[in-house]
mmCIF file of C-alpha atoms in Angstrom:
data_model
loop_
_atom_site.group_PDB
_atom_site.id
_atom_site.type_symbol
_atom_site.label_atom_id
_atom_site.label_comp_id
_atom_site.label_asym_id
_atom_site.label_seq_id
_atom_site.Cartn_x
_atom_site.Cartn_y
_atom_site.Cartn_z
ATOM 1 C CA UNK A 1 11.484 -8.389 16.769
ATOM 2 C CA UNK A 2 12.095 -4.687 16.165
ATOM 3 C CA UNK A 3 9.736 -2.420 14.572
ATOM 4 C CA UNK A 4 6.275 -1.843 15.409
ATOM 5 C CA UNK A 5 3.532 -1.144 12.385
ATOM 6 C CA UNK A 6 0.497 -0.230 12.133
ATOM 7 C CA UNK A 7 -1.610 -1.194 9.063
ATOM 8 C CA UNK A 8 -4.912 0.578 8.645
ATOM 9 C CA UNK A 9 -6.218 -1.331 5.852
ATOM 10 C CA UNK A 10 -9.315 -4.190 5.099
ATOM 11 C CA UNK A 11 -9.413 -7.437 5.798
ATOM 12 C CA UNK A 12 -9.172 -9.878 2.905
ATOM 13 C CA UNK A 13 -11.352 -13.059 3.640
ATOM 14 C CA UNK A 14 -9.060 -15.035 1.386
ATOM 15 C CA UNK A 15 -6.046 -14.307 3.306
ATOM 16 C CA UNK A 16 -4.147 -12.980 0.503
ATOM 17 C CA UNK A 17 -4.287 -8.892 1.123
ATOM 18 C CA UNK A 18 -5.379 -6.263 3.013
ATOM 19 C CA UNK A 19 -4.814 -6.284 6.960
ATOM 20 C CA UNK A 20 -3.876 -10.379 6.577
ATOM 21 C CA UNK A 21 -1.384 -9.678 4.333
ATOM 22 C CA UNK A 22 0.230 -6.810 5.822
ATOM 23 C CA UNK A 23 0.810 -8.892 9.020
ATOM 24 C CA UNK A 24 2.102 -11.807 7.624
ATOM 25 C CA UNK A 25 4.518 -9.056 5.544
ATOM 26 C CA UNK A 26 5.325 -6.954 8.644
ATOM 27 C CA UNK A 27 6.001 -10.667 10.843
ATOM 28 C CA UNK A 28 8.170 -12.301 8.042
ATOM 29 C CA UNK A 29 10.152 -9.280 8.069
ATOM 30 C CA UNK A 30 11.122 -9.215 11.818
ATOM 31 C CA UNK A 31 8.379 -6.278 12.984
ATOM 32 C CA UNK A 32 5.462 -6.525 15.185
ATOM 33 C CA UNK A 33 2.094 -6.129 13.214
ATOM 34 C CA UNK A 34 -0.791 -3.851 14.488
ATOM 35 C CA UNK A 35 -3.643 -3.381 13.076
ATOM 36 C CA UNK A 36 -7.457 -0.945 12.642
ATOM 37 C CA UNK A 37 -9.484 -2.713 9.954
ATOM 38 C CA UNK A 38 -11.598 -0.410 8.055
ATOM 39 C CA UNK A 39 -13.711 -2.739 6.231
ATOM 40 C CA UNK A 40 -14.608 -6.591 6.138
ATOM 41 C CA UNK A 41 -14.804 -7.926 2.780
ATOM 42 C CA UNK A 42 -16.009 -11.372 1.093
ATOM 43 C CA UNK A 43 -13.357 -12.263 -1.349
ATOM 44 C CA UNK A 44 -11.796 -15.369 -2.930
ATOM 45 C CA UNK A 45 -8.887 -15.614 -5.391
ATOM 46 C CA UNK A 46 -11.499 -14.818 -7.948
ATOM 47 C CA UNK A 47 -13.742 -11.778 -7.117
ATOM 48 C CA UNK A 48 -14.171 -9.100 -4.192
ATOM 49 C CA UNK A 49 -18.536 -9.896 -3.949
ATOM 50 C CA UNK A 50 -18.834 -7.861 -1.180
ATOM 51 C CA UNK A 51 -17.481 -5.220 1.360
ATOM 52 C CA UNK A 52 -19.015 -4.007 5.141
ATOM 53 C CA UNK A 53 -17.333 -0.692 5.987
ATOM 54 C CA UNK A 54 -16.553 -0.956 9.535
ATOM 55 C CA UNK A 55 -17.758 2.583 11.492
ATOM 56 C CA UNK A 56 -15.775 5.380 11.018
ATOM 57 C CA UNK A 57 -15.518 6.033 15.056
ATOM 58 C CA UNK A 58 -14.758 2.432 15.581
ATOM 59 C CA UNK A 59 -12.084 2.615 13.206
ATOM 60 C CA UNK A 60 -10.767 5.924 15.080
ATOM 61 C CA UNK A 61 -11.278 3.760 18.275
ATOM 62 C CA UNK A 62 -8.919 1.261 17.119
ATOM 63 C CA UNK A 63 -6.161 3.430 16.398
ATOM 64 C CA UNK A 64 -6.531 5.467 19.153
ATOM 65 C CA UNK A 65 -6.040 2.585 21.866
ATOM 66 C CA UNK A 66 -2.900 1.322 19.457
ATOM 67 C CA UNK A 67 -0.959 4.432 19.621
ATOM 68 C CA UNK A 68 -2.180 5.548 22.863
ATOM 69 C CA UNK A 69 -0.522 2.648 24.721
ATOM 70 C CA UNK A 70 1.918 0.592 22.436
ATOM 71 C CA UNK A 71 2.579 3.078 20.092
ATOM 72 C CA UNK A 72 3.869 2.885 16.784
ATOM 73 C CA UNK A 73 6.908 3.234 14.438
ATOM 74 C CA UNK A 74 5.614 3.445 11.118
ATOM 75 C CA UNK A 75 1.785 3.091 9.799
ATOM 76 C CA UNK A 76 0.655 1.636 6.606
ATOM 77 C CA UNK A 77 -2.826 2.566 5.430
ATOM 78 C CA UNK A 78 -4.873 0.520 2.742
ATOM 79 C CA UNK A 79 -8.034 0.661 1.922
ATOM 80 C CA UNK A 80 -10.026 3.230 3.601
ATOM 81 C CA UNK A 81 -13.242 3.296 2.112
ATOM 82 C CA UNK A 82 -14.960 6.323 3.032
ATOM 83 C CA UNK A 83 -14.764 10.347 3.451
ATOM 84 C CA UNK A 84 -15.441 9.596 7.247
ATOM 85 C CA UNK A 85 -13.028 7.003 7.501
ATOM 86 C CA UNK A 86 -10.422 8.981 6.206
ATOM 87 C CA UNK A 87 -11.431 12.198 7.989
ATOM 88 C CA UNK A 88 -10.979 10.883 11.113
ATOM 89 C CA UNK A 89 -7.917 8.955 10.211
ATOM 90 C CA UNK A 90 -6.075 12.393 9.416
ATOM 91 C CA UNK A 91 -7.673 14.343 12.437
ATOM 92 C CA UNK A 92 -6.145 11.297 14.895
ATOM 93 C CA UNK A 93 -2.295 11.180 12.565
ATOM 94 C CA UNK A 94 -2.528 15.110 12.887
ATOM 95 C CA UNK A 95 -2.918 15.020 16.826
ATOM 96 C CA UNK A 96 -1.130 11.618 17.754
ATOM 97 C CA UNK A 97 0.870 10.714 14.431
ATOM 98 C CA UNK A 98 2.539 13.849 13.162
ATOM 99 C CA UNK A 99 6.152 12.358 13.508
ATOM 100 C CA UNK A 100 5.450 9.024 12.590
ATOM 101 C CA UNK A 101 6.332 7.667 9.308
ATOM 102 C CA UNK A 102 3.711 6.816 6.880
ATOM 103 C CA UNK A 103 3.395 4.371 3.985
ATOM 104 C CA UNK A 104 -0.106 5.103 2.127
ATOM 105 C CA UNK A 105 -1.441 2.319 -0.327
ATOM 106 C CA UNK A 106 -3.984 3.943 -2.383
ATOM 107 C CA UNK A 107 -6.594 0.915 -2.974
ATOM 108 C CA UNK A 108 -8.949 2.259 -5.352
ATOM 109 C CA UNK A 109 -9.950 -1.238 -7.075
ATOM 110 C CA UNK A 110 -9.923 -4.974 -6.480
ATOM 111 C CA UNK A 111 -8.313 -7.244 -9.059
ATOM 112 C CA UNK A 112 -11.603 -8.342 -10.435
ATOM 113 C CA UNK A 113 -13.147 -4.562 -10.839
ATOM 114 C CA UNK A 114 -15.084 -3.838 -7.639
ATOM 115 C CA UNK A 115 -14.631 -0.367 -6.840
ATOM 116 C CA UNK A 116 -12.889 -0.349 -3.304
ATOM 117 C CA UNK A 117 -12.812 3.993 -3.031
ATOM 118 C CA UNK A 118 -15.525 5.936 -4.980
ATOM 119 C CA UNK A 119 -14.724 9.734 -6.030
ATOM 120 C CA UNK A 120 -15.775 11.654 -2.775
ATOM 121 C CA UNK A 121 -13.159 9.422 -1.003
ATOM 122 C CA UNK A 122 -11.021 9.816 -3.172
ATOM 123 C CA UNK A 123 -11.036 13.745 -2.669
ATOM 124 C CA UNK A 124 -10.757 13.579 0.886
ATOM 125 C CA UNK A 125 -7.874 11.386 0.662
ATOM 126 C CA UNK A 126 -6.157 13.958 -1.759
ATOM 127 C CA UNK A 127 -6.757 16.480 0.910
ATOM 128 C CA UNK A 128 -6.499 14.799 4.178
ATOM 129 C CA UNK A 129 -4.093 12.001 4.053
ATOM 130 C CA UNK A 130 -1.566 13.231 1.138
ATOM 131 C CA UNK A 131 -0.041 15.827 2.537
ATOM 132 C CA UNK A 132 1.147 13.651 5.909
ATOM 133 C CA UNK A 133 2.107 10.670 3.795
ATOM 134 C CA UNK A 134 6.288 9.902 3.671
ATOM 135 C CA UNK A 135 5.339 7.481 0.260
ATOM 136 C CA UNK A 136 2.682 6.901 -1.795
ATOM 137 C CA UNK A 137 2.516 4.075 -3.672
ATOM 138 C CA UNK A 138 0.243 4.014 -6.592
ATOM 139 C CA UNK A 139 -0.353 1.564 -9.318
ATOM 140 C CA UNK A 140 -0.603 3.233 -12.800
ATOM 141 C CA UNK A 141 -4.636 3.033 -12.651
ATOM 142 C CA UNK A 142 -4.709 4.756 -9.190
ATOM 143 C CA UNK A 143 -1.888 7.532 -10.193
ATOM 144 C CA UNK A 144 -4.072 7.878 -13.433
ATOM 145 C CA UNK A 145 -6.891 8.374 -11.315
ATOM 146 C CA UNK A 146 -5.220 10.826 -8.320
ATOM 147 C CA UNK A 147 -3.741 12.716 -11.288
ATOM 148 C CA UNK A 148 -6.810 12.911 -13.758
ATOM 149 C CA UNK A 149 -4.787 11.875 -16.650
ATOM 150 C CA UNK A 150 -5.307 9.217 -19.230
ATOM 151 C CA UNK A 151 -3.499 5.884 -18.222
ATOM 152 C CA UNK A 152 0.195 5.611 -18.178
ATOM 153 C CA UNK A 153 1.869 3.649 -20.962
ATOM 154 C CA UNK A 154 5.771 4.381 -20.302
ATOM 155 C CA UNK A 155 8.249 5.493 -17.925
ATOM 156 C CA UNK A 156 8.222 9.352 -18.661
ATOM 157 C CA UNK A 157 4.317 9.441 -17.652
ATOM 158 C CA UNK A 158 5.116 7.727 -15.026
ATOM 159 C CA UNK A 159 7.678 10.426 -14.316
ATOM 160 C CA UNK A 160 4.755 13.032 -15.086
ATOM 161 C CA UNK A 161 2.394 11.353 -12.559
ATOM 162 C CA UNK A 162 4.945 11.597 -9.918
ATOM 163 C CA UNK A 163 5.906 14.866 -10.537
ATOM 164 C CA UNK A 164 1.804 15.387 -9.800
ATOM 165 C CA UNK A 165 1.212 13.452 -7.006
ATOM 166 C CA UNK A 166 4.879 15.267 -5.135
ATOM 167 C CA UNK A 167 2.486 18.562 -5.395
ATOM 168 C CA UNK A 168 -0.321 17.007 -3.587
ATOM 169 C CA UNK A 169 1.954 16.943 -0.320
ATOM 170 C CA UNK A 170 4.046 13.216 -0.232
ATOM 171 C CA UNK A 171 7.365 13.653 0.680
ATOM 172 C CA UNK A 172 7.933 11.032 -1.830
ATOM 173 C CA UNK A 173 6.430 8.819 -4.607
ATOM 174 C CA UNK A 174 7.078 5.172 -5.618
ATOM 175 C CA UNK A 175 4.688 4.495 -8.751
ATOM 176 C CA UNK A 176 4.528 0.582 -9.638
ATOM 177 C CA UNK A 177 4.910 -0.194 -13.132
ATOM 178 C CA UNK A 178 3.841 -3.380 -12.808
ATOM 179 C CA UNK A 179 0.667 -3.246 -15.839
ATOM 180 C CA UNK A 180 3.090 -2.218 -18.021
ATOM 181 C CA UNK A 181 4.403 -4.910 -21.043
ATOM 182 C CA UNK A 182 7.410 -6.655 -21.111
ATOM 183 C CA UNK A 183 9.270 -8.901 -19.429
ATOM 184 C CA UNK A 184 11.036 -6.325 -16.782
ATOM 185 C CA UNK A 185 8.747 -4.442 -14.165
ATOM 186 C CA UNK A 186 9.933 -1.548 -13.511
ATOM 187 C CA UNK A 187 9.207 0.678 -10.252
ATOM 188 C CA UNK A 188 10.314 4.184 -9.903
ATOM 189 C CA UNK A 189 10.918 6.200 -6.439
ATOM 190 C CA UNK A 190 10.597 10.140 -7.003
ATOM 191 C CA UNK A 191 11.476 12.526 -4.114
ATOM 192 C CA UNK A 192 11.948 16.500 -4.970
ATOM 193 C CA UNK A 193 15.397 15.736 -5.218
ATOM 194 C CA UNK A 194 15.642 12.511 -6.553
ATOM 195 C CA UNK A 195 14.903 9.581 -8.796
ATOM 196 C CA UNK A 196 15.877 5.591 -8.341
ATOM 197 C CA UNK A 197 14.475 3.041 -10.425
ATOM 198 C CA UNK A 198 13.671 -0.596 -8.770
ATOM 199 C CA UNK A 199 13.070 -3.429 -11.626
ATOM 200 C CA UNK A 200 12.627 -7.200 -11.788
ATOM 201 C CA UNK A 201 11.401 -9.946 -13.578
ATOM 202 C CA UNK A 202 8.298 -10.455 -14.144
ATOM 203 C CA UNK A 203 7.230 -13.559 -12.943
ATOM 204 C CA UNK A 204 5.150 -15.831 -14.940
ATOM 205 C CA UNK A 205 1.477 -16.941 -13.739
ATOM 206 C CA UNK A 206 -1.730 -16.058 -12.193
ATOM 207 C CA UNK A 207 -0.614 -15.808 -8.270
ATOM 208 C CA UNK A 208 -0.011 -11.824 -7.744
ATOM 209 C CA UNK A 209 -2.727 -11.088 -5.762
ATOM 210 C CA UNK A 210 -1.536 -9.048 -2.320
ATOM 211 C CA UNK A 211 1.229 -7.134 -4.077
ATOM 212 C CA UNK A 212 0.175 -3.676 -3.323
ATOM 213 C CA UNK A 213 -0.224 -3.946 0.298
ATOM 214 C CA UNK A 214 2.863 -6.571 0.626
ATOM 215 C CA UNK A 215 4.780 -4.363 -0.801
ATOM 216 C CA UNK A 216 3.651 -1.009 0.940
ATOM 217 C CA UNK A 217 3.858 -2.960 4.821
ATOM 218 C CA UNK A 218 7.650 -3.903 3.880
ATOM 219 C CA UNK A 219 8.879 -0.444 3.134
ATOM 220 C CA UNK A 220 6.470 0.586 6.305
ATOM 221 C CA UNK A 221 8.590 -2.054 8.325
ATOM 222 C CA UNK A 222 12.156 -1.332 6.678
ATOM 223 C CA UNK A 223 11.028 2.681 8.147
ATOM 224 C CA UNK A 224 9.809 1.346 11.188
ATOM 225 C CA UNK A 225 13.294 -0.646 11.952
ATOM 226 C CA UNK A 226 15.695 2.476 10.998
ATOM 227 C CA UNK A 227 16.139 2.017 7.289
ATOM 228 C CA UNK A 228 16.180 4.654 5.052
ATOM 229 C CA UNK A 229 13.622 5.052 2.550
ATOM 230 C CA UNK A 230 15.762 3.742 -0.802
ATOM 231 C CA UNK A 231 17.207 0.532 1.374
ATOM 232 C CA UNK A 232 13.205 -0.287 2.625
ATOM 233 C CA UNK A 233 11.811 0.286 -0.900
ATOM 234 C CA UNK A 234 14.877 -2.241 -2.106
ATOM 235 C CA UNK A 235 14.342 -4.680 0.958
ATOM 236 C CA UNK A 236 10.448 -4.880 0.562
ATOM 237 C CA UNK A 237 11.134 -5.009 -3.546
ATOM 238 C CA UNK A 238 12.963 -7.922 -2.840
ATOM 239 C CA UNK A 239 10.676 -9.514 -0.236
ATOM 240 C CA UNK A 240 8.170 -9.648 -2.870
ATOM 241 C CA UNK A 241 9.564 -11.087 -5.831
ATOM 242 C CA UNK A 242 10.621 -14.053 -3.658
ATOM 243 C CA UNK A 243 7.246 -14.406 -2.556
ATOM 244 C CA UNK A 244 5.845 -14.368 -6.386
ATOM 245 C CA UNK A 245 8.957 -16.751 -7.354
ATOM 246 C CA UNK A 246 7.206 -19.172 -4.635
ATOM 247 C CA UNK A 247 3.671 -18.882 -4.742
ATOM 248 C CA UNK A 248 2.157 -21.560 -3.190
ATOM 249 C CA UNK A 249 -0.676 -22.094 -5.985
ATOM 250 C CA UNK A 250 -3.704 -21.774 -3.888
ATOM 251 C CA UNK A 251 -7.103 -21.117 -5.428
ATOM 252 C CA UNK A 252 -9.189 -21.192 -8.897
ATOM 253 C CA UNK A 253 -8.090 -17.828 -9.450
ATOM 254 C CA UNK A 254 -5.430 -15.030 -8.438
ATOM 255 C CA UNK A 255 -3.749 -16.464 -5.924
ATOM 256 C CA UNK A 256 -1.995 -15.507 -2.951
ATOM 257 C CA UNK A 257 1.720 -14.934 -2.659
ATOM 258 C CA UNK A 258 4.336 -16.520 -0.109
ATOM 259 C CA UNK A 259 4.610 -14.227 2.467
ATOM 260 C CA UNK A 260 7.102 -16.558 4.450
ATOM 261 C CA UNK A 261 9.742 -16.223 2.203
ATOM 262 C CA UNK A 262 12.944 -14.541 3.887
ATOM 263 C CA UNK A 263 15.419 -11.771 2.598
ATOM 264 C CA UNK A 264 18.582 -10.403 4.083
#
């Protein structure tokens, strides 16, 4: 075991993202998993139909007595659902987390359309947690909405939205291109110095729910075990096509991926 994460994220009820997720991510990969959950949701493979937030000083509690005796390596933040959430979340990075490498999922929206970060949080996450984030790693909907542009339909707005997003304070930008068409996804990493593309196949079916945060705790853990950012972005890239490629088919709906899978 080497590498110890911290996810500040949800929990997912059906076990297939969020905080649940991120552990299974962070385990398969050979860290150790912490966690501060920031919201309880109800959720199957079909719809988010509701979400608790958990207090914003309970949240801070939680991360606080992480860091303050185990410590951490790397954090991974998911959803975090409110302007006092994510307040506090900055103050406590600024005072106890400056030097520590951070992954930052941007979950604005489930799957099924329930809106997981309304505009005011938004806002304060542009403010607060942007500018002490090592990668952000937007879908094309949440880099359309951090941006204010229309939705991205190719790879030079994607470049455009990255460009955007480096300004808001990231040291670096991975924007998924997974909505696009066609049969190759295509990723791309932008730093202010360079540019590396990540694609794959897409894989066929129904069973992608959990890529987001799989994919954002695997880079977190590849940073939290010494890699560099290109060979954790690669590493967690890989991690999760295997675990589309075997699925295990759970559910009516979108269903989980196999987060057991294993990757050199």
């Amino acid at each position: 075991m080497k590498g110890k994460v911290l996810t500040i994220a949800g929990s997912d009820s059906s076990g297939g993202a969020g905080i649940q997720a991120d552990i299974k991510t962070i385990s398969s990969l050979g860290g150790y998993a912490m966690s501060a959950i920031t919201a309880i949701t109800v959720q199957d493979t079909n719809m988010v139909s509701e979400v608790f937030p958990v207090p914003a000083n309970t949240v801070r509690a939680q991360i606080l007595s992480v860091l303050g005796d185990i410590g951490a390596d790397a954090i991974k933040t998911g959803m975090l659902m409110s302007p006092e959430i994510i307040e506090g979340v900055s103050d406590i990075l600024a005072k106890y987390g400056a030097d520590i490498p951070m992954v930052v999922d941007p979950v604005m929206m489930s799957t099924s359309g329930h809106t997981l970060l309304k505009p005011l949080s938004v806002k304060a996450m542009v403010s607060e947690i942007l500018p002490k984030t090592t990668l952000l790693t937007p879908n094309l909907a949440e880099a359309s909405k951090l941006t204010g542009v229309d939705f991205l339909k190719n790879m030079d707005e994607m470049r455009k939205a990255a460009d955007a997003l480096l300004k808001m304070g990231p040291e670096a930008v991975l924007v998924k291109g997974g909505h696009l068409k066609g049969d190759i996804l295509t990723d791309l990493l932008v730093t202010q110095n360079s540019e590396k593309i990540f694609s794959a196949l897409r894989v066929p079916g129904k069973d992608n729910h959990g890529t987001g945060c799989t994919l954002a705790s695997g880079i977190a853990t590849g940073l939290a075990q010494g890699l560099k950012l290109e060979e954790a972005v690669s590493r967690a890239h890989n991690f999760v096509q295997k675990a589309l490629e075997n699925a295990p088919g759970f559910g009516s709906g979108c269903g989980p991926l196999n987060h057991l899978v294993k990757v050199d």
